[in-house]
CSV table of C-alpha atoms and ligand atoms in Angstrom, one decimal:
chain,number,residue,atom,x,y,z
A,7,MET,CA,8.6,-21.8,-8.5
A,8,THR,CA,5.2,-22.6,-6.8
A,9,ASP,CA,2.3,-22.6,-9.0
A,10,THR,CA,-0.8,-23.5,-7.1
A,11,LEU,CA,-3.0,-22.2,-10.1
A,12,SER,CA,-5.4,-24.5,-12.2
A,13,SER,CA,-5.3,-23.5,-15.9
A,14,ALA,CA,-9.0,-22.4,-15.6
A,15,HIS,CA,-8.6,-19.9,-13.1
A,16,PRO,CA,-11.7,-17.2,-13.4
A,17,TYR,CA,-8.6,-14.3,-13.1
A,18,ASP,CA,-7.0,-15.9,-16.1
A,19,ASN,CA,-10.0,-14.0,-18.1
A,20,VAL,CA,-8.8,-10.3,-17.5
A,21,LEU,CA,-10.1,-8.7,-20.6
A,22,PRO,CA,-8.9,-5.4,-21.6
A,23,ASP,CA,-11.8,-4.2,-23.3
A,24,LEU,CA,-14.2,-4.4,-20.2
A,25,LEU,CA,-11.5,-2.7,-18.0
A,26,ARG,CA,-10.8,0.3,-20.4
A,27,HIS,CA,-13.7,2.4,-19.5
A,28,ALA,CA,-14.1,6.2,-18.1
A,29,ASP,CA,-14.2,4.9,-14.9
A,30,ASN,CA,-11.0,3.2,-14.5
A,31,MET,CA,-7.8,5.5,-14.3
A,32,LYS,CA,-5.2,2.4,-14.5
A,33,TRP,CA,-6.6,1.6,-18.1
A,34,THR,CA,-7.5,4.8,-19.5
A,35,LYS,CA,-4.4,7.4,-18.7
A,36,TYR,CA,-2.3,5.8,-21.5
A,37,GLY,CA,-2.9,4.8,-25.3
A,38,GLN,CA,-5.0,1.5,-26.0
A,39,ASP,CA,-2.1,-0.4,-27.2
A,40,VAL,CA,-0.4,0.2,-23.8
A,41,LEU,CA,-0.4,-2.4,-21.0
A,42,PRO,CA,-1.0,-0.5,-17.8
A,43,LEU,CA,0.8,-2.1,-15.2
A,44,TRP,CA,1.1,1.0,-12.9
A,45,VAL,CA,-1.4,2.5,-10.3
A,46,ALA,CA,-2.2,0.1,-7.4
A,47,ASP,CA,-5.5,-1.8,-8.5
A,48,MET,CA,-6.2,-5.2,-9.3
A,49,ASP,CA,-7.6,-6.1,-12.3
A,50,PHE,CA,-9.7,-8.6,-10.7
A,51,PRO,CA,-13.6,-8.5,-10.0
A,52,VAL,CA,-15.0,-7.4,-6.8
A,53,ALA,CA,-15.9,-10.1,-4.3
A,54,PRO,CA,-19.3,-11.3,-4.5
A,55,ALA,CA,-20.3,-10.8,-0.9
A,56,ILE,CA,-19.4,-7.0,-1.8
A,57,LEU,CA,-21.4,-6.9,-4.9
A,58,ASP,CA,-24.6,-8.5,-2.9
A,59,ALA,CA,-24.3,-6.1,-0.1
A,60,LEU,CA,-24.0,-3.1,-2.5
A,61,HIS,CA,-27.0,-4.4,-4.3
A,62,GLN,CA,-29.0,-4.5,-1.4
A,63,ARG,CA,-28.0,-1.2,0.0
A,64,LEU,CA,-28.6,0.6,-3.1
A,65,GLU,CA,-32.3,-1.1,-3.0
A,66,ARG,CA,-32.7,0.0,0.3
A,67,SER,CA,-32.0,3.7,0.5
A,68,LEU,CA,-29.2,5.9,0.1
A,69,GLY,CA,-30.0,8.3,2.7
A,70,TYR,CA,-27.6,9.8,5.5
A,71,TYR,CA,-26.2,6.9,7.2
A,72,GLN,CA,-24.1,6.6,10.5
A,73,MET,CA,-21.7,9.5,9.3
A,74,MET,CA,-20.1,9.9,12.7
A,75,GLY,CA,-18.9,6.6,12.9
A,76,ASP,CA,-21.0,3.3,12.1
A,77,PRO,CA,-21.1,1.4,15.4
A,78,ASP,CA,-21.4,-2.1,13.7
A,79,LEU,CA,-18.2,-1.5,11.1
A,80,LYS,CA,-16.3,-0.1,14.2
A,81,ALA,CA,-17.0,-3.3,16.4
A,82,LEU,CA,-16.2,-5.5,13.3
A,83,LEU,CA,-12.9,-4.0,12.7
A,84,ILE,CA,-11.8,-3.6,16.6
A,85,ASP,CA,-12.6,-7.4,16.5
A,86,LYS,CA,-10.6,-8.0,13.2
A,87,LEU,CA,-7.8,-5.9,14.5
A,88,GLY,CA,-7.9,-7.7,17.9
A,89,ARG,CA,-7.3,-11.2,15.8
A,90,ASP,CA,-4.4,-9.7,13.7
A,91,GLY,CA,-2.8,-8.8,17.5
A,92,LEU,CA,-3.8,-5.2,18.0
A,93,THR,CA,-6.3,-5.8,20.9
A,94,GLY,CA,-7.6,-3.6,23.5
A,95,LEU,CA,-8.7,-1.1,20.9
A,96,LYS,CA,-11.8,1.4,22.1
A,97,PRO,CA,-14.5,2.7,19.9
A,98,GLU,CA,-13.4,6.2,20.8
A,99,GLY,CA,-10.0,5.4,19.4
A,100,LEU,CA,-11.0,4.7,15.9
A,101,SER,CA,-12.2,7.3,13.4
A,102,PHE,CA,-13.2,6.7,9.7
A,103,LEU,CA,-11.7,8.5,7.0
A,104,PRO,CA,-12.6,9.0,3.2
A,105,GLY,CA,-9.4,7.2,2.6
A,106,VAL,CA,-5.8,6.5,3.7
A,107,VAL,CA,-4.0,9.2,2.1
A,108,PRO,CA,-6.4,11.7,4.0
A,109,GLY,CA,-5.2,10.0,7.2
A,110,LEU,CA,-1.6,10.4,6.0
A,111,TYR,CA,-2.5,14.2,5.8
A,112,ALA,CA,-4.2,14.7,9.3
A,113,ALA,CA,-1.2,12.6,11.0
A,114,VAL,CA,1.2,15.3,9.6
A,115,GLN,CA,-1.2,18.1,10.4
A,116,GLY,CA,-2.2,17.1,13.9
A,117,LEU,CA,1.2,15.9,15.0
A,118,THR,CA,3.7,18.4,13.7
A,119,GLU,CA,4.1,22.2,13.3
A,120,PRO,CA,5.3,23.8,9.9
A,121,GLY,CA,9.0,23.4,10.0
A,122,ASP,CA,9.1,20.0,12.0
A,123,GLU,CA,10.9,17.2,10.3
A,124,VAL,CA,9.3,13.8,9.4
A,125,LEU,CA,11.3,10.6,9.0
A,126,ILE,CA,10.2,8.5,5.6
A,127,PHE,CA,11.7,5.2,4.7
A,128,THR,CA,12.6,5.6,0.8
A,129,PRO,CA,11.4,4.3,-1.7
A,130,SER,CA,8.1,5.5,-0.5
A,131,TYR,CA,4.6,5.5,-1.5
A,132,PRO,CA,4.4,9.1,-2.9
A,133,PRO,CA,1.7,10.5,-0.9
A,134,PHE,CA,3.8,9.9,2.5
A,135,LEU,CA,6.4,12.4,0.9
A,136,SER,CA,3.4,15.0,-0.5
A,137,ALA,CA,1.8,14.7,2.9
A,138,VAL,CA,5.1,16.4,4.7
A,139,THR,CA,6.1,18.7,2.1
A,140,ASP,CA,2.6,20.0,0.8
A,141,HIS,CA,2.0,21.7,4.4
A,142,GLY,CA,5.3,23.2,4.9
A,143,ARG,CA,6.6,20.2,7.0
A,144,VAL,CA,10.2,18.8,6.1
A,145,SER,CA,10.9,15.2,5.1
A,146,ARG,CA,14.0,13.4,5.9
A,147,GLU,CA,14.3,10.3,3.5
A,148,VAL,CA,16.0,7.4,4.8
A,149,PRO,CA,16.7,4.9,1.9
A,150,LEU,CA,16.4,1.3,2.6
A,151,ARG,CA,19.2,-0.8,2.0
A,152,LEU,CA,19.2,-3.9,-0.7
A,153,THR,CA,20.9,-6.9,1.1
A,154,PRO,CA,21.2,-10.3,-0.2
A,155,GLN,CA,18.2,-11.0,2.3
A,156,GLY,CA,16.3,-8.2,0.7
A,157,TYR,CA,15.3,-4.5,1.7
A,158,GLU,CA,16.4,-3.9,5.0
A,159,LEU,CA,16.1,-0.8,7.4
A,160,ASP,CA,19.3,1.4,7.8
A,161,MET,CA,19.3,2.3,11.6
A,162,PRO,CA,22.5,3.9,11.5
A,163,ALA,CA,21.1,6.2,8.7
A,164,LEU,CA,18.1,6.9,10.5
A,165,GLU,CA,19.8,7.8,13.7
A,166,GLY,CA,21.7,10.0,11.5
A,167,ALA,CA,18.6,11.7,10.1
A,168,VAL,CA,17.4,12.8,13.5
A,169,THR,CA,17.4,16.6,14.7
A,170,SER,CA,15.8,18.4,17.4
A,171,ARG,CA,13.1,19.3,15.0
A,172,THR,CA,12.2,16.0,13.9
A,173,LYS,CA,8.8,14.8,15.5
A,174,LEU,CA,7.2,12.0,13.5
A,175,LEU,CA,8.2,8.6,11.9
A,176,MET,CA,5.9,7.5,8.9
A,177,LEU,CA,6.2,3.7,8.4
A,178,CYS,CA,4.6,1.8,5.8
A,179,HIS,CA,3.8,-1.8,7.2
A,180,PRO,CA,4.0,-3.8,5.0
A,181,HIS,CA,6.0,-1.7,2.9
A,182,ASN,CA,4.9,0.1,-0.5
A,183,PRO,CA,6.9,-0.2,-2.9
A,184,THR,CA,9.1,-3.0,-1.8
A,185,GLY,CA,6.6,-5.5,-0.3
A,186,ARG,CA,8.8,-6.0,2.9
A,187,VAL,CA,6.8,-7.0,6.2
A,188,TRP,CA,8.7,-6.0,8.9
A,189,THR,CA,10.0,-8.5,11.4
A,190,ALA,CA,9.7,-8.5,15.0
A,191,ASP,CA,13.4,-7.4,15.6
A,192,GLU,CA,12.8,-4.6,13.0
A,193,LEU,CA,9.6,-3.4,14.5
A,194,ARG,CA,11.5,-3.5,18.0
A,195,GLU,CA,14.4,-1.6,16.8
A,196,LEU,CA,11.9,1.0,15.6
A,197,ALA,CA,9.8,1.2,18.5
A,198,ASP,CA,13.0,1.7,20.7
A,199,PHE,CA,14.1,4.4,18.2
A,200,ALA,CA,11.0,6.1,18.6
A,201,ALA,CA,11.0,6.1,22.0
A,202,ARG,CA,14.5,7.3,22.5
A,203,HIS,CA,13.7,10.4,20.2
A,204,GLU,CA,10.1,11.1,21.7
A,205,LEU,CA,8.5,10.6,18.3
A,206,TYR,CA,5.4,10.0,17.2
A,207,VAL,CA,4.7,7.1,14.7
A,208,VAL,CA,1.9,6.6,11.9
A,209,SER,CA,2.0,3.2,10.8
A,210,ASP,CA,0.1,2.6,7.3
A,211,GLU,CA,-0.9,-1.0,7.6
A,212,LEU,CA,-3.0,-0.9,4.6
A,213,HIS,CA,-1.4,-3.8,2.7
A,214,ALA,CA,-1.6,-6.1,5.7
A,215,ASP,CA,-4.0,-8.6,4.6
A,216,LEU,CA,-2.3,-9.4,1.4
A,217,ARG,CA,0.7,-11.3,2.7
A,218,PHE,CA,2.1,-14.1,1.2
A,219,SER,CA,2.5,-17.6,3.0
A,220,ASP,CA,6.2,-17.1,3.2
A,221,ALA,CA,6.3,-13.7,4.7
A,222,PRO,CA,7.1,-13.4,8.5
A,223,ALA,CA,4.3,-13.3,10.9
A,224,PHE,CA,2.6,-9.8,10.8
A,225,ILE,CA,2.9,-7.6,14.0
A,226,PRO,CA,0.9,-4.6,14.1
A,227,PHE,CA,3.6,-1.8,15.0
A,228,ALA,CA,1.1,-0.5,18.0
A,229,SER,CA,0.8,-4.1,19.5
A,230,GLN,CA,4.7,-4.2,20.5
A,231,ASP,CA,4.0,-2.4,23.8
A,232,ASP,CA,1.9,-0.1,25.7
A,233,ALA,CA,4.3,2.8,25.4
A,234,THR,CA,4.6,2.2,21.9
A,235,ALA,CA,0.8,2.0,21.0
A,236,GLN,CA,0.6,5.5,23.1
A,237,ARG,CA,2.7,7.3,20.4
A,238,THR,CA,1.3,5.5,17.3
A,239,VAL,CA,-1.5,6.2,15.2
A,240,THR,CA,-2.3,3.2,12.7
A,241,LEU,CA,-4.2,3.7,9.1
A,242,THR,CA,-5.9,0.9,7.5
A,243,GLY,CA,-8.6,0.4,5.1
A,244,PRO,CA,-9.9,-2.1,2.8
A,245,CYS,CA,-8.9,-0.8,-0.4
A,246,LYS,CA,-5.9,-2.8,-1.2
A,247,THR,CA,-7.0,-6.2,0.2
A,248,TYR,CA,-10.4,-5.9,-1.6
A,249,ASN,CA,-9.7,-4.1,-4.6
A,250,VAL,CA,-12.4,-1.2,-3.9
A,251,ALA,CA,-10.5,2.2,-3.8
A,252,GLY,CA,-13.5,3.8,-6.1
A,253,LEU,CA,-15.4,3.5,-2.6
A,254,GLY,CA,-12.9,5.5,-0.8
A,255,ILE,CA,-12.9,4.7,3.2
A,256,GLY,CA,-10.3,4.2,5.7
A,257,ALA,CA,-9.7,4.6,9.4
A,258,MET,CA,-7.2,5.9,11.7
A,259,LEU,CA,-7.0,4.3,15.2
A,260,SER,CA,-5.1,4.2,18.4
A,261,HIS,CA,-4.8,3.4,21.8
A,262,ASN,CA,-4.0,6.8,22.7
A,263,ALA,CA,-7.8,8.2,21.6
A,264,GLU,CA,-6.5,11.9,22.3
A,265,LEU,CA,-4.1,11.4,19.3
A,266,VAL,CA,-7.1,10.5,16.9
A,267,ALA,CA,-9.0,13.5,18.6
A,268,ARG,CA,-6.0,15.4,17.7
A,269,LEU,CA,-5.8,14.3,14.1
A,270,GLU,CA,-9.7,14.9,13.6
A,271,ARG,CA,-9.4,18.5,15.2
A,272,SER,CA,-6.6,19.4,12.9
A,273,VAL,CA,-8.8,18.8,9.7
A,274,LYS,CA,-12.2,19.5,11.2
A,275,GLY,CA,-14.9,20.5,8.5
A,276,ILE,CA,-12.1,20.0,5.7
A,277,MET,CA,-11.7,16.0,5.8
A,278,GLY,CA,-15.1,14.8,4.7
A,279,HIS,CA,-16.1,11.5,5.8
A,280,PRO,CA,-16.5,8.3,4.0
A,281,GLY,CA,-19.7,7.6,1.8
A,282,GLY,CA,-22.4,5.4,3.0
A,283,LEU,CA,-21.7,2.8,0.2
A,284,SER,CA,-18.0,2.3,1.2
A,285,VAL,CA,-19.4,1.5,4.8
A,286,THR,CA,-21.8,-1.3,3.5
A,287,MET,CA,-18.6,-2.4,1.4
A,288,TRP,CA,-16.3,-2.7,4.3
A,289,ARG,CA,-18.7,-4.3,6.6
A,290,SER,CA,-19.4,-7.1,3.9
A,291,ALA,CA,-15.9,-7.3,3.3
A,292,LEU,CA,-15.1,-8.2,7.2
A,293,THR,CA,-18.1,-10.5,7.2
A,294,GLY,CA,-18.2,-12.0,3.8
A,295,GLY,CA,-14.7,-11.5,2.0
A,296,ALA,CA,-12.3,-14.1,3.3
A,297,GLN,CA,-12.7,-16.8,0.8
A,298,TRP,CA,-12.2,-14.3,-2.1
A,299,ARG,CA,-9.2,-12.6,-0.1
A,300,THR,CA,-7.7,-16.4,0.0
A,301,GLN,CA,-8.2,-17.3,-3.5
A,302,THR,CA,-6.8,-13.7,-4.6
A,303,LEU,CA,-3.9,-14.2,-2.5
A,304,ALA,CA,-3.0,-17.5,-4.1
A,305,TYR,CA,-3.4,-16.1,-7.5
A,306,LEU,CA,-1.2,-12.9,-6.4
A,307,GLN,CA,1.6,-15.2,-5.0
A,308,ALA,CA,1.5,-17.6,-8.2
A,309,ASN,CA,2.1,-14.3,-10.0
A,310,ARG,CA,5.0,-13.3,-7.7
A,311,ASP,CA,6.8,-16.6,-8.3
A,312,PHE,CA,6.3,-16.3,-11.9
A,313,LEU,CA,7.7,-12.8,-12.1
A,314,ALA,CA,10.7,-14.0,-10.0
A,315,GLN,CA,11.4,-16.5,-12.0
A,316,PHE,CA,11.2,-14.5,-15.2
A,317,LEU,CA,13.5,-11.8,-14.0
A,318,ALA,CA,15.8,-14.6,-12.8
A,319,SER,CA,16.0,-16.0,-16.1
A,320,GLU,CA,15.3,-13.2,-18.7
A,321,LEU,CA,17.3,-10.2,-16.8
A,322,PRO,CA,19.5,-11.6,-14.2
A,323,SER,CA,21.3,-8.4,-14.0
A,324,VAL,CA,18.3,-6.3,-12.7
A,325,PRO,CA,18.4,-6.0,-8.8
A,326,PHE,CA,15.2,-7.2,-7.5
A,327,ALA,CA,14.0,-8.7,-4.1
A,328,ALA,CA,10.6,-10.9,-4.4
A,329,PRO,CA,7.8,-8.9,-2.2
A,330,GLN,CA,6.5,-10.5,0.9
A,331,ALA,CA,3.4,-8.8,0.7
A,332,THR,CA,1.0,-6.9,-1.9
A,333,TYR,CA,1.4,-7.0,-5.8
A,334,LEU,CA,4.0,-4.5,-6.4
A,335,ALA,CA,7.7,-5.3,-7.7
A,336,TRP,CA,10.3,-2.8,-7.3
A,337,LEU,CA,12.5,-3.0,-10.1
A,338,ASP,CA,16.3,-1.5,-10.1
A,339,LEU,CA,17.2,-0.6,-13.7
A,340,ARG,CA,19.5,1.8,-13.1
A,341,GLY,CA,21.9,-0.2,-15.1
A,342,HIS,CA,20.3,0.5,-18.5
A,343,PRO,CA,21.8,3.0,-20.7
A,344,ARG,CA,18.3,4.9,-20.7
A,345,ALA,CA,18.1,5.0,-16.9
A,346,ALA,CA,17.7,8.6,-17.1
A,347,ASP,CA,14.0,8.3,-18.3
A,348,ILE,CA,13.4,4.8,-18.0
A,349,GLN,CA,9.7,4.8,-17.2
A,350,GLN,CA,9.2,7.1,-20.6
A,351,PHE,CA,11.6,4.6,-22.6
A,352,LEU,CA,9.6,1.6,-21.4
A,353,LEU,CA,6.3,3.7,-22.3
A,354,ASP,CA,7.7,4.4,-25.7
A,355,GLU,CA,9.6,1.2,-26.7
A,356,ALA,CA,7.6,-1.6,-24.7
A,357,ARG,CA,4.4,0.2,-24.4
A,358,ILE,CA,4.2,-0.4,-20.8
A,359,ALA,CA,3.1,1.9,-18.2
A,360,LEU,CA,4.9,1.5,-15.1
A,361,ASN,CA,5.0,4.0,-12.0
A,362,ASP,CA,8.5,6.1,-12.3
A,363,GLY,CA,11.0,6.0,-9.6
A,364,PRO,CA,11.7,9.5,-8.7
A,365,THR,CA,8.0,9.9,-7.4
A,366,PHE,CA,9.0,7.4,-4.8
A,367,GLY,CA,11.9,9.7,-3.5
A,368,GLN,CA,15.1,11.1,-4.0
A,369,GLY,CA,17.6,9.2,-5.7
A,370,TYR,CA,15.5,6.5,-7.5
A,371,GLN,CA,15.8,7.6,-11.0
A,372,GLY,CA,16.3,4.4,-12.8
A,373,PHE,CA,13.9,2.7,-10.9
A,374,VAL,CA,10.3,1.4,-11.8
A,375,ARG,CA,7.3,-0.1,-9.8
A,376,LEU,CA,5.3,-2.7,-11.7
A,377,ASN,CA,1.8,-3.7,-10.7
A,378,PHE,CA,1.3,-7.7,-11.2
A,379,ALA,CA,-2.2,-8.0,-10.1
A,380,THR,CA,-3.3,-9.0,-13.4
A,381,SER,CA,-3.9,-12.3,-15.3
A,382,ARG,CA,-0.9,-14.5,-15.7
A,383,GLU,CA,-1.3,-13.9,-19.6
A,384,LEU,CA,-1.1,-10.0,-19.4
A,385,LEU,CA,1.6,-10.3,-16.7
A,386,GLN,CA,3.8,-12.4,-19.0
A,387,ASP,CA,2.9,-9.9,-21.8
A,388,GLY,CA,4.1,-7.2,-20.1
A,389,LEU,CA,7.3,-8.8,-18.6
A,390,GLU,CA,8.2,-9.9,-22.1
A,391,ARG,CA,7.8,-6.5,-23.5
A,392,LEU,CA,9.8,-5.0,-20.7
A,393,ALA,CA,12.8,-7.7,-21.2
A,394,GLY,CA,12.5,-7.3,-25.1
A,395,ALA,CA,13.1,-3.4,-24.6
A,396,VAL,CA,15.5,-3.6,-21.7
A,397,LYS,CA,17.5,-6.1,-24.0
A,398,GLY,CA,17.3,-3.9,-26.9
A,399,LEU,CA,15.5,-6.7,-28.7
B,16,PLP,C1,0.6,2.5,1.8
B,16,PLP,C2,-0.7,3.0,0.9
B,16,PLP,N1,-1.3,3.8,2.0
B,16,PLP,C3,-2.5,4.3,1.3
B,16,PLP,C4,-3.1,4.1,-0.1
B,16,PLP,C5,-4.1,4.6,-0.7
B,16,PLP,O1,-5.1,4.7,0.2
B,16,PLP,P1,-6.5,5.1,-0.5
B,16,PLP,O2,-6.6,5.2,-1.6
B,16,PLP,O3,-7.5,4.7,0.7
B,16,PLP,O4,-6.3,6.9,0.0
B,16,PLP,C6,-2.0,3.2,-0.8
B,16,PLP,C7,-2.5,2.9,-2.4
B,16,PLP,O5,-1.8,2.3,-3.0
B,16,PLP,C8,-0.9,2.7,-0.2
B,16,PLP,O6,-0.2,2.0,-0.9
């Protein structure tokens, strides 16, 4: 296990009493004695650069801002995405969103018709599924396979799921909840598959900046070649990396500006725009957030290693693949006698709140998702509660 942390890391001092306030969903949904390890927030404070920028903005004004798409933020984001490998984006191919989930919905609305089918790898971040089914489209769920190397794409199953009504493939890269960063070979296979079946692709790359040092190199899906770029809409935002979900903002972007325009038209007048403070926040994250991100990532990676070692020693029969990115762990507790209501069982018996498997797709009863973006002490407490309840201690 690698532990790069000193004992005096500021994130060791996560204080439940400070977090448990009305503005915080994670810490208030369940009872006071419940340790919340569910929704994907971090328990860590906001980056100093972001706090400073927000203070200054509040002192300046709160009038209308560049609602049609702040050119400075666009330039910063295009530059950042270029450094990530997504070069050649034009400002007209980038549009801001009040959050990434609205972008998932806009993509389904804009790129498919009612009755069309959409391919989704499961387990899946739940709004992928609801974005499809809430508006009369049909989701085709394609389960990932757990192999000794970790979660993998099942290409034969993906091929088998295509019909003449299939229009769109929704990819999560890195993947929530397994934490997979898809490799060059996997992305190539998916790009060839999309080309063969003439599918649009939405690639949600919201977790891309939370990759651990041992993850494969990150390749933006649309960066693979021109034809792939032309059929792809990429979604991104700052909320996972900088723990700023309360200030909703995201972006949809494509080398094919007409696709972005199509998404905009499909939700015109309904979508809304991000608030001015969120624009200030994202700009400051991109210009001054690097050090905070590096420190946070190191803490998360050490937490991941701690979690993996804990499971290996205390719950060795629980199938688990350590995530390559982000702060979510996908646990297979189907072997437990209470697998049929495992989330409720752990809430009642262990007083820990986890996300329930069935919300991630069909066939995931008995699975739970655990968020390890908290202090080491609280993570250890949560894991001990989990192991105690699972082993029936
Ligand atoms: C893959 C993915 N997309 C989107 C979101 C939510 O984005 P937003 O809060 O900006 O709507 C999440 C949140 O966990 C996520 O994991």
